PDB file of C-alpha atoms in Angstrom:
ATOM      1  CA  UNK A  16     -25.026  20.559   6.040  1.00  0.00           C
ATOM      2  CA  UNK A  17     -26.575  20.393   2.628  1.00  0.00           C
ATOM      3  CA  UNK A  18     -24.826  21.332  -0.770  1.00  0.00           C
ATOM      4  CA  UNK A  19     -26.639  22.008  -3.982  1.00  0.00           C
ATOM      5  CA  UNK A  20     -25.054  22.525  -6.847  1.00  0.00           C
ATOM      6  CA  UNK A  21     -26.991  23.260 -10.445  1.00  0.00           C
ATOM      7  CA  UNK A  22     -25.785  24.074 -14.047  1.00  0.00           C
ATOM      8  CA  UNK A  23     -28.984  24.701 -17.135  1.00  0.00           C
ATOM      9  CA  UNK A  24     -28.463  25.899 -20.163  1.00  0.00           C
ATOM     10  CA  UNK A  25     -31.740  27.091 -22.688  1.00  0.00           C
ATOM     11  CA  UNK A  26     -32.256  25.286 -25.318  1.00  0.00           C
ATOM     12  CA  UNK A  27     -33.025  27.277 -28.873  1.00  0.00           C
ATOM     13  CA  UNK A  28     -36.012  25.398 -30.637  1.00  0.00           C
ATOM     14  CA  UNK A  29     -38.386  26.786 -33.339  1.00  0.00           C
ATOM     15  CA  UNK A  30     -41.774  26.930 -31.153  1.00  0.00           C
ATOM     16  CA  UNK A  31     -40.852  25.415 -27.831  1.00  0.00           C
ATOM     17  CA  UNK A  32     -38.512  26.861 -24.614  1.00  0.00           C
ATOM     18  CA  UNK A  33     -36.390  24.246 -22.852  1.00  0.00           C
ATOM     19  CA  UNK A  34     -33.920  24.556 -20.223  1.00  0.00           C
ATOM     20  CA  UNK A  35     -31.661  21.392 -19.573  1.00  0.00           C
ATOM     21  CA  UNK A  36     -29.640  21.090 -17.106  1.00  0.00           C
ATOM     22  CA  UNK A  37     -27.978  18.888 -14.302  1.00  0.00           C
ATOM     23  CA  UNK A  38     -27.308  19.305 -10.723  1.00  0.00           C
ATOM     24  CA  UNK A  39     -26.289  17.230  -7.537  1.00  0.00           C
ATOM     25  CA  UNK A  40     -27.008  17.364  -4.252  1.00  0.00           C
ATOM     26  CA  UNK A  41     -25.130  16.066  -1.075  1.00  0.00           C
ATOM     27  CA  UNK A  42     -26.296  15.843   2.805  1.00  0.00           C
ATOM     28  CA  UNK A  43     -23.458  15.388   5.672  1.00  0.00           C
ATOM     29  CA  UNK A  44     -24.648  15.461   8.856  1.00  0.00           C
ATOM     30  CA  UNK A  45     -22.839  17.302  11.241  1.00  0.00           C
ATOM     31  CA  UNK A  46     -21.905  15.787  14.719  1.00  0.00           C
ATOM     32  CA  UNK A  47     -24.140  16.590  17.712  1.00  0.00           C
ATOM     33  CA  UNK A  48     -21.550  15.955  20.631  1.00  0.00           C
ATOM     34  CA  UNK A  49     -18.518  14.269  21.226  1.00  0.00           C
ATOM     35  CA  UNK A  50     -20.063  10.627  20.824  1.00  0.00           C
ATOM     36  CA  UNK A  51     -20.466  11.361  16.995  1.00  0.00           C
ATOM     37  CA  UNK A  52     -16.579  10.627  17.528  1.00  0.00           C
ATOM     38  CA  UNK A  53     -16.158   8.129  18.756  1.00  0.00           C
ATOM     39  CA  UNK A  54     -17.879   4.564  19.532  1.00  0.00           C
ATOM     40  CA  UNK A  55     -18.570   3.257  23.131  1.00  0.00           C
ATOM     41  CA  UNK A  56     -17.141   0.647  24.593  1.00  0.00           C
ATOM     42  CA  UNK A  57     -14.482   0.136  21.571  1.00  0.00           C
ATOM     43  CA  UNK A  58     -10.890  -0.897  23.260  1.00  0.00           C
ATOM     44  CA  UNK A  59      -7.931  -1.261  21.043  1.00  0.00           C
ATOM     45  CA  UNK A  60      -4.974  -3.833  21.425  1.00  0.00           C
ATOM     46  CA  UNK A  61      -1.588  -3.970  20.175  1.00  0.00           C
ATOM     47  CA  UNK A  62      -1.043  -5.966  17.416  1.00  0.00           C
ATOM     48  CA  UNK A  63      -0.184  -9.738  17.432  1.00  0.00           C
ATOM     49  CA  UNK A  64       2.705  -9.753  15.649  1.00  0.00           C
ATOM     50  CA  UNK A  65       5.566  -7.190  16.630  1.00  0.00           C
ATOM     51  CA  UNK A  66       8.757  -5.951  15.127  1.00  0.00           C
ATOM     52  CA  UNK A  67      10.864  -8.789  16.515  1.00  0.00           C
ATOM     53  CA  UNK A  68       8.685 -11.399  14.645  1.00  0.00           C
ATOM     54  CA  UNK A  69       9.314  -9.239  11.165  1.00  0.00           C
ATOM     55  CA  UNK A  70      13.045  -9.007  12.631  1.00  0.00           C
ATOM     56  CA  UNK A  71      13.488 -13.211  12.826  1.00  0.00           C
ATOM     57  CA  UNK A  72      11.188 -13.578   9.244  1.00  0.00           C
ATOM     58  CA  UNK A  73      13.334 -11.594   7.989  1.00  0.00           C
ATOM     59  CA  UNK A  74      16.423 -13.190   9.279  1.00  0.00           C
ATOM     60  CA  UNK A  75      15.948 -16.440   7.984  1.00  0.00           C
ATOM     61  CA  UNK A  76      15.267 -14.689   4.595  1.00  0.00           C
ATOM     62  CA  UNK A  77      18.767 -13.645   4.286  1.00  0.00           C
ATOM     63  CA  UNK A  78      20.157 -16.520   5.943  1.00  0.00           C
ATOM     64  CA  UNK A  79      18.566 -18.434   2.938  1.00  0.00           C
ATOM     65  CA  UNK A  80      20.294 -16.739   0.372  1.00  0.00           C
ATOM     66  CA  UNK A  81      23.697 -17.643   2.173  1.00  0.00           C
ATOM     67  CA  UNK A  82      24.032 -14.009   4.491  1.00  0.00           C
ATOM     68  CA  UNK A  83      25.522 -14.371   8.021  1.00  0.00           C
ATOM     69  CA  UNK A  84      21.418 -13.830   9.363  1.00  0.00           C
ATOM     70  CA  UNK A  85      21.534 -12.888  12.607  1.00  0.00           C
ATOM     71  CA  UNK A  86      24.741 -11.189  12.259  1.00  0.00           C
ATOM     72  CA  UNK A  87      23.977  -9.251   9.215  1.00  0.00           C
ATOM     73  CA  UNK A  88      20.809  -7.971  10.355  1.00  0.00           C
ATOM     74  CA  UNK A  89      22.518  -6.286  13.608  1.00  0.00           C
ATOM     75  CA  UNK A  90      24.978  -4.774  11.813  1.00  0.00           C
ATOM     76  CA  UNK A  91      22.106  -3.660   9.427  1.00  0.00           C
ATOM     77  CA  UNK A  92      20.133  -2.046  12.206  1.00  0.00           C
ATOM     78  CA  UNK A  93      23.200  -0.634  13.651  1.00  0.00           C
ATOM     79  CA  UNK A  94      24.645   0.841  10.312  1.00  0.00           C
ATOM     80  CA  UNK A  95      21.396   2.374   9.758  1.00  0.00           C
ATOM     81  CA  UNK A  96      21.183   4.249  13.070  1.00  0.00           C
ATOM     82  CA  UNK A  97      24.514   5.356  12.776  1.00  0.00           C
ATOM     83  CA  UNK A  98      23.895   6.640   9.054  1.00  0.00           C
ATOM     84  CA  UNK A  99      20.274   7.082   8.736  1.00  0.00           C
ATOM     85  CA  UNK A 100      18.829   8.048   5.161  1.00  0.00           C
ATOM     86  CA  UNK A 101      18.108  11.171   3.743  1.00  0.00           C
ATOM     87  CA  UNK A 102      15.569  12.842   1.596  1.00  0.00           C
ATOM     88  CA  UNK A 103      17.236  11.620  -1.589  1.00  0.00           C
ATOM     89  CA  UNK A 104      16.687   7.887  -1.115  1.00  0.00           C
ATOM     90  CA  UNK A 105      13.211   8.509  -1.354  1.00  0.00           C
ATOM     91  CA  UNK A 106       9.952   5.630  -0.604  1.00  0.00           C
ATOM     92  CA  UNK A 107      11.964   3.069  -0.007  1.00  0.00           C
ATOM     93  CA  UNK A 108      14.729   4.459   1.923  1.00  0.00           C
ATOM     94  CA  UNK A 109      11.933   5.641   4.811  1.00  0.00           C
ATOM     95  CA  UNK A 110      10.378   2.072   4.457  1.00  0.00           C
ATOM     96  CA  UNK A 111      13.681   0.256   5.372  1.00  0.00           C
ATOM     97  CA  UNK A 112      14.881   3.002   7.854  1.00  0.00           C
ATOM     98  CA  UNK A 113      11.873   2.709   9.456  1.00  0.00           C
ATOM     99  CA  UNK A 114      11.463  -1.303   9.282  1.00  0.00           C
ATOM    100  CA  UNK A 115      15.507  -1.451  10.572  1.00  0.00           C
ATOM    101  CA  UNK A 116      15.145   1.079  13.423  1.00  0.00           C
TER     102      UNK A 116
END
């Protein structure tokens, strides 16, 4: 697929006639077959590190700043699946609901 796309304008001069302009030009080549898709022989694995790792980080964060830890984040995780945010706490709301779920 090939797109061409042009804009001149003539130039008024006493004796000569000149057009300038400017245009660009872009090439995508379309897939052939299903292989365009995807690559051979690529596997994916889960990642190293899994929510229970965040979950015991995260735990010794708050048990830092004087917070019950282990306590405190079960009752977190609990309080937000019994109330879970709405549209109105925005970003951050989905981040935590998400992170605590």
């Amino acid at each position: 697929l090939q797109l061409i796309f042009g804009l001149g304008t003539p130039l008024q001069l006493d004796r000569e006639s000149v057009i300038v302009g400017v245009f660009a030009k872009t090439i995508y080549n379309l897939p052939t077959n299903a292989t365009d898709f995807t690559e051979p022989g690529v596997y994916y694995t889960r990642a190293s590190k899994s929510r229970w790792s965040f979950y015991k980080m995260f735990e010794k964060m708050i048990a830092l700043y004087g917070f019950g830890g282990k306590e405190c984040l079960l009752r977190a995780i609990c309080e937000v699946a019994y109330v879970p945010f709405d549209i109105h706490h925005g970003l951050l709301g989905e981040l935590v609901q998400t992170f605590l779920r």
